[in-house]
Amino acid sequence: MEERYYIYENWHRKRGRIHLASCGYCNDGRGPQQADSGKNGRWHGPFDRNHAFAAVEHLQMSADIQPRAVCNP
Ligand SMILES: [Zn+2]
């Protein structure tokens, strides 16, 4: 089964990070256990790997995102 990816977009820092759906922070796109009020950012996804990186480009977060920085717990 192919892993799914989500992107967390942080509005304050104008940056994003790609997360695996299975990672503890991503929590399948729902974020950490503490409910995210939506003030700090939002989740995009799910994507497969190629689409996740393409979406980063589309969201213009590429200036700050580190393409290799997919979390890998
Ligand atoms: Zn993660």
Tab-separated table of N, CA, C and O and ligand atoms in Angstrom:
chain	number	residue	atom	x	y	z
A	1	MET	N	0.845	-1.201	0.000
A	1	MET	CA	0.000	0.000	0.000
A	1	MET	C	0.871	1.238	0.000
A	1	MET	O	1.775	1.388	0.821
A	2	GLU	N	0.585	2.128	-0.896
A	2	GLU	CA	1.386	3.337	-0.998
A	2	GLU	C	1.075	4.304	0.132
A	2	GLU	O	-0.080	4.523	0.469
A	3	GLU	N	2.140	4.859	0.687
A	3	GLU	CA	1.978	5.822	1.776
A	3	GLU	C	1.343	7.099	1.252
A	3	GLU	O	1.619	7.529	0.139
A	4	ARG	N	0.506	7.675	2.062
A	4	ARG	CA	-0.091	8.963	1.700
A	4	ARG	C	0.685	10.081	2.384
A	4	ARG	O	1.262	9.909	3.449
A	5	TYR	N	0.613	11.244	1.761
A	5	TYR	CA	1.333	12.411	2.265
A	5	TYR	C	0.368	13.566	2.445
A	5	TYR	O	-0.589	13.720	1.686
A	6	TYR	N	0.660	14.356	3.449
A	6	TYR	CA	-0.073	15.599	3.669
A	6	TYR	C	0.928	16.741	3.747
A	6	TYR	O	2.083	16.543	4.107
A	7	ILE	N	0.446	17.922	3.446
A	7	ILE	CA	1.273	19.116	3.600
A	7	ILE	C	0.661	19.987	4.679
A	7	ILE	O	-0.542	20.273	4.643
A	8	TYR	N	1.482	20.378	5.620
A	8	TYR	CA	1.045	21.361	6.595
A	8	TYR	C	1.572	22.726	6.176
A	8	TYR	O	2.773	22.927	6.052
A	9	GLU	N	0.635	23.640	5.957
A	9	GLU	CA	0.990	24.995	5.555
A	9	GLU	C	0.878	25.910	6.768
A	9	GLU	O	-0.194	26.046	7.356
A	10	ASN	N	1.995	26.523	7.124
A	10	ASN	CA	2.011	27.440	8.261
A	10	ASN	C	1.869	28.861	7.741
A	10	ASN	O	2.729	29.358	7.020
A	11	TRP	N	0.788	29.496	8.115
A	11	TRP	CA	0.512	30.829	7.559
A	11	TRP	C	1.454	31.884	8.123
A	11	TRP	O	1.782	32.857	7.469
A	12	HIS	N	1.833	31.712	9.342
A	12	HIS	CA	2.676	32.738	9.964
A	12	HIS	C	4.074	32.745	9.352
A	12	HIS	O	4.649	33.790	9.085
A	13	ARG	N	4.582	31.557	9.178
A	13	ARG	CA	5.965	31.479	8.710
A	13	ARG	C	6.064	31.376	7.199
A	13	ARG	O	7.157	31.346	6.663
A	14	LYS	N	4.902	31.276	6.534
A	14	LYS	CA	4.883	31.123	5.082
A	14	LYS	C	5.772	29.959	4.647
A	14	LYS	O	6.670	30.088	3.828
A	15	ARG	N	5.556	28.877	5.276
A	15	ARG	CA	6.323	27.707	4.909
A	15	ARG	C	5.443	26.489	5.089
A	15	ARG	O	4.391	26.545	5.713
A	16	GLY	N	5.906	25.425	4.530
A	16	GLY	CA	5.149	24.198	4.637
A	16	GLY	C	6.071	23.026	4.885
A	16	GLY	O	7.287	23.130	4.736
A	17	ARG	N	5.443	21.925	5.259
A	17	ARG	CA	6.232	20.730	5.464
A	17	ARG	C	5.380	19.537	5.065
A	17	ARG	O	4.191	19.485	5.375
A	18	ILE	N	6.035	18.622	4.410
A	18	ILE	CA	5.327	17.425	3.987
A	18	ILE	C	5.420	16.380	5.097
A	18	ILE	O	6.494	16.148	5.656
A	19	HIS	N	4.292	15.789	5.387
A	19	HIS	CA	4.238	14.754	6.417
A	19	HIS	C	3.658	13.473	5.843
A	19	HIS	O	2.756	13.505	5.009
A	20	LEU	N	4.148	12.396	6.360
A	20	LEU	CA	3.503	11.125	6.086
A	20	LEU	C	2.202	11.050	6.873
A	20	LEU	O	2.123	11.513	8.017
A	21	ALA	N	1.196	10.450	6.246
A	21	ALA	CA	-0.095	10.353	6.916
A	21	ALA	C	0.018	9.632	8.251
A	21	ALA	O	-0.716	9.916	9.191
A	22	SER	N	0.966	8.730	8.331
A	22	SER	CA	1.077	7.885	9.514
A	22	SER	C	1.888	8.527	10.630
A	22	SER	O	1.990	7.970	11.713
A	23	CYS	N	2.463	9.691	10.384
A	23	CYS	CA	3.293	10.287	11.425
A	23	CYS	C	2.430	10.868	12.536
A	23	CYS	O	1.283	11.232	12.336
A	24	GLY	N	3.019	10.938	13.712
A	24	GLY	CA	2.249	11.351	14.879
A	24	GLY	C	1.758	12.784	14.795
A	24	GLY	O	0.703	13.122	15.322
A	25	TYR	N	2.535	13.635	14.142
A	25	TYR	CA	2.129	15.033	14.036
A	25	TYR	C	1.031	15.196	13.006
A	25	TYR	O	0.098	15.974	13.178
A	26	CYS	N	1.150	14.457	11.928
A	26	CYS	CA	0.170	14.572	10.860
A	26	CYS	C	-1.168	13.962	11.279
A	26	CYS	O	-2.215	14.532	11.061
A	27	ASN	N	-1.072	12.772	11.853
A	27	ASN	CA	-2.286	12.108	12.331
A	27	ASN	C	-3.332	12.017	11.218
A	27	ASN	O	-4.484	12.376	11.398
A	28	ASP	N	-2.875	11.586	10.058
A	28	ASP	CA	-3.743	11.396	8.899
A	28	ASP	C	-4.452	12.686	8.499
A	28	ASP	O	-5.625	12.678	8.126
A	29	GLY	N	-3.725	13.790	8.592
A	29	GLY	CA	-4.263	15.065	8.140
A	29	GLY	C	-5.056	15.816	9.182
A	29	GLY	O	-5.544	16.914	8.922
A	30	ARG	N	-5.164	15.242	10.372
A	30	ARG	CA	-5.944	15.911	11.417
A	30	ARG	C	-5.066	16.715	12.359
A	30	ARG	O	-5.562	17.462	13.201
A	31	GLY	N	-3.782	16.537	12.268
A	31	GLY	CA	-2.884	17.302	13.110
A	31	GLY	C	-2.690	16.655	14.470
A	31	GLY	O	-3.193	15.568	14.733
A	32	PRO	N	-1.953	17.351	15.332
A	32	PRO	CA	-1.680	16.817	16.664
A	32	PRO	C	-2.968	16.677	17.472
A	32	PRO	O	-4.009	17.210	17.106
A	33	GLN	N	-2.855	16.018	18.581
A	33	GLN	CA	-4.054	15.760	19.384
A	33	GLN	C	-4.722	17.047	19.840
A	33	GLN	O	-5.933	17.151	19.893
A	34	GLN	N	-3.885	18.030	20.188
A	34	GLN	CA	-4.468	19.318	20.525
A	34	GLN	C	-5.149	19.858	19.275
A	34	GLN	O	-4.512	20.025	18.255
A	35	ALA	N	-6.420	20.146	19.375
A	35	ALA	CA	-7.162	20.578	18.196
A	35	ALA	C	-6.548	21.840	17.618
A	35	ALA	O	-6.360	22.823	18.319
A	36	ASP	N	-6.241	21.792	16.353
A	36	ASP	CA	-5.704	22.965	15.690
A	36	ASP	C	-6.857	23.914	15.390
A	36	ASP	O	-7.802	23.569	14.698
A	37	SER	N	-6.767	25.107	15.900
A	37	SER	CA	-7.853	26.063	15.734
A	37	SER	C	-7.940	26.575	14.306
A	37	SER	O	-8.882	27.244	13.947
A	38	GLY	N	-6.923	26.278	13.516
A	38	GLY	CA	-6.903	26.804	12.170
A	38	GLY	C	-6.269	28.173	12.075
A	38	GLY	O	-6.198	28.755	11.005
A	39	LYS	N	-5.793	28.674	13.207
A	39	LYS	CA	-5.188	30.010	13.193
A	39	LYS	C	-3.768	29.984	12.631
A	39	LYS	O	-3.289	30.983	12.121
A	40	ASN	N	-3.114	28.870	12.808
A	40	ASN	CA	-1.700	28.818	12.454
A	40	ASN	C	-1.446	28.262	11.070
A	40	ASN	O	-0.409	28.522	10.479
A	41	GLY	N	-2.387	27.510	10.573
A	41	GLY	CA	-2.151	26.909	9.278
A	41	GLY	C	-3.226	25.897	8.957
A	41	GLY	O	-4.238	25.794	9.647
A	42	ARG	N	-2.985	25.166	7.896
A	42	ARG	CA	-3.961	24.165	7.500
A	42	ARG	C	-3.253	23.014	6.841
A	42	ARG	O	-2.128	23.134	6.366
A	43	TRP	N	-3.958	21.915	6.811
A	43	TRP	CA	-3.455	20.711	6.163
A	43	TRP	C	-3.979	20.625	4.750
A	43	TRP	O	-5.132	20.957	4.481
A	44	HIS	N	-3.133	20.160	3.864
A	44	HIS	CA	-3.533	19.861	2.492
A	44	HIS	C	-3.276	18.383	2.245
A	44	HIS	O	-2.264	17.846	2.668
A	45	GLY	N	-4.192	17.783	1.557
A	45	GLY	CA	-3.956	16.399	1.225
A	45	GLY	C	-5.192	15.545	1.416
A	45	GLY	O	-6.257	16.064	1.722
A	46	PRO	N	-5.083	14.265	1.277
A	46	PRO	CA	-3.833	13.525	1.057
A	46	PRO	C	-3.366	13.560	-0.393
A	46	PRO	O	-4.155	13.786	-1.304
A	47	PHE	N	-2.104	13.324	-0.558
A	47	PHE	CA	-1.478	13.234	-1.863
A	47	PHE	C	-0.633	11.971	-1.914
A	47	PHE	O	-0.203	11.471	-0.865
A	48	ASP	N	-0.372	11.509	-3.126
A	48	ASP	CA	0.736	10.566	-3.237
A	48	ASP	C	2.018	11.395	-3.288
A	48	ASP	O	1.995	12.621	-3.295
A	49	ARG	N	3.157	10.731	-3.283
A	49	ARG	CA	4.404	11.461	-3.103
A	49	ARG	C	4.619	12.517	-4.187
A	49	ARG	O	4.933	13.669	-3.889
A	50	ASN	N	4.421	12.130	-5.423
A	50	ASN	CA	4.677	13.075	-6.510
A	50	ASN	C	3.744	14.280	-6.426
A	50	ASN	O	4.156	15.420	-6.639
A	51	HIS	N	2.493	14.014	-6.112
A	51	HIS	CA	1.543	15.113	-6.049
A	51	HIS	C	1.805	16.002	-4.841
A	51	HIS	O	1.527	17.194	-4.874
A	52	ALA	N	2.322	15.435	-3.790
A	52	ALA	CA	2.647	16.250	-2.621
A	52	ALA	C	3.691	17.292	-2.979
A	52	ALA	O	3.543	18.477	-2.657
A	53	PHE	N	4.727	16.869	-3.675
A	53	PHE	CA	5.765	17.828	-4.041
A	53	PHE	C	5.256	18.821	-5.075
A	53	PHE	O	5.609	20.002	-5.046
A	54	ALA	N	4.410	18.355	-5.984
A	54	ALA	CA	3.835	19.270	-6.956
A	54	ALA	C	2.962	20.306	-6.266
A	54	ALA	O	2.958	21.486	-6.632
A	55	ALA	N	2.247	19.886	-5.250
A	55	ALA	CA	1.378	20.813	-4.528
A	55	ALA	C	2.179	21.855	-3.778
A	55	ALA	O	1.771	23.004	-3.666
A	56	VAL	N	3.326	21.474	-3.270
A	56	VAL	CA	4.194	22.447	-2.608
A	56	VAL	C	4.563	23.550	-3.582
A	56	VAL	O	4.528	24.738	-3.256
A	57	GLU	N	4.886	23.154	-4.786
A	57	GLU	CA	5.210	24.155	-5.794
A	57	GLU	C	4.000	25.046	-6.061
A	57	GLU	O	4.097	26.264	-6.141
A	58	HIS	N	2.845	24.414	-6.185
A	58	HIS	CA	1.637	25.163	-6.501
A	58	HIS	C	1.294	26.150	-5.393
A	58	HIS	O	0.819	27.252	-5.642
A	59	LEU	N	1.526	25.761	-4.172
A	59	LEU	CA	1.207	26.611	-3.031
A	59	LEU	C	2.281	27.663	-2.792
A	59	LEU	O	2.189	28.459	-1.881
A	60	GLN	N	3.313	27.609	-3.597
A	60	GLN	CA	4.394	28.590	-3.526
A	60	GLN	C	5.032	28.605	-2.147
A	60	GLN	O	5.354	29.644	-1.591
A	61	MET	N	5.200	27.439	-1.618
A	61	MET	CA	5.923	27.317	-0.363
A	61	MET	C	7.346	26.834	-0.633
A	61	MET	O	8.093	26.543	0.278
A	62	SER	N	7.687	26.748	-1.912
A	62	SER	CA	8.947	26.113	-2.260
A	62	SER	C	10.150	26.931	-1.811
A	62	SER	O	11.252	26.402	-1.701
A	63	ALA	N	9.941	28.211	-1.556
A	63	ALA	CA	11.076	29.033	-1.153
A	63	ALA	C	11.670	28.555	0.169
A	63	ALA	O	12.863	28.645	0.390
A	64	ASP	N	10.807	28.079	1.027
A	64	ASP	CA	11.269	27.722	2.355
A	64	ASP	C	11.228	26.230	2.645
A	64	ASP	O	11.886	25.763	3.559
A	65	ILE	N	10.420	25.521	1.895
A	65	ILE	CA	10.306	24.101	2.200
A	65	ILE	C	11.583	23.389	1.802
A	65	ILE	O	12.278	23.793	0.871
A	66	GLN	N	11.886	22.379	2.520
A	66	GLN	CA	13.043	21.558	2.206
A	66	GLN	C	12.537	20.263	1.573
A	66	GLN	O	11.891	19.467	2.240
A	67	PRO	N	12.795	20.108	0.295
A	67	PRO	CA	12.185	18.992	-0.432
A	67	PRO	C	12.492	17.639	0.178
A	67	PRO	O	11.719	16.701	0.023
A	68	ARG	N	13.615	17.528	0.820
A	68	ARG	CA	13.974	16.238	1.411
A	68	ARG	C	13.504	16.106	2.838
A	68	ARG	O	13.827	15.137	3.508
A	69	ALA	N	12.794	17.113	3.301
A	69	ALA	CA	12.488	17.155	4.732
A	69	ALA	C	11.149	16.508	5.080
A	69	ALA	O	10.524	16.850	6.052
A	70	VAL	N	10.738	15.580	4.261
A	70	VAL	CA	9.560	14.826	4.638
A	70	VAL	C	9.844	14.134	5.966
A	70	VAL	O	10.879	13.521	6.149
A	71	CYS	N	8.928	14.310	6.887
A	71	CYS	CA	9.170	13.684	8.180
A	71	CYS	C	9.220	12.181	7.991
A	71	CYS	O	8.534	11.621	7.167
A	72	ASN	N	10.039	11.571	8.752
A	72	ASN	CA	10.231	10.129	8.601
A	72	ASN	C	10.502	9.541	9.983
A	72	ASN	O	11.624	9.279	10.342
A	73	PRO	N	9.430	9.384	10.747
A	73	PRO	CA	9.592	8.960	12.134
A	73	PRO	C	10.258	7.582	12.243
A	73	PRO	O	10.096	6.778	11.363
B	1	ZN	ZN	5.173	14.291	10.224
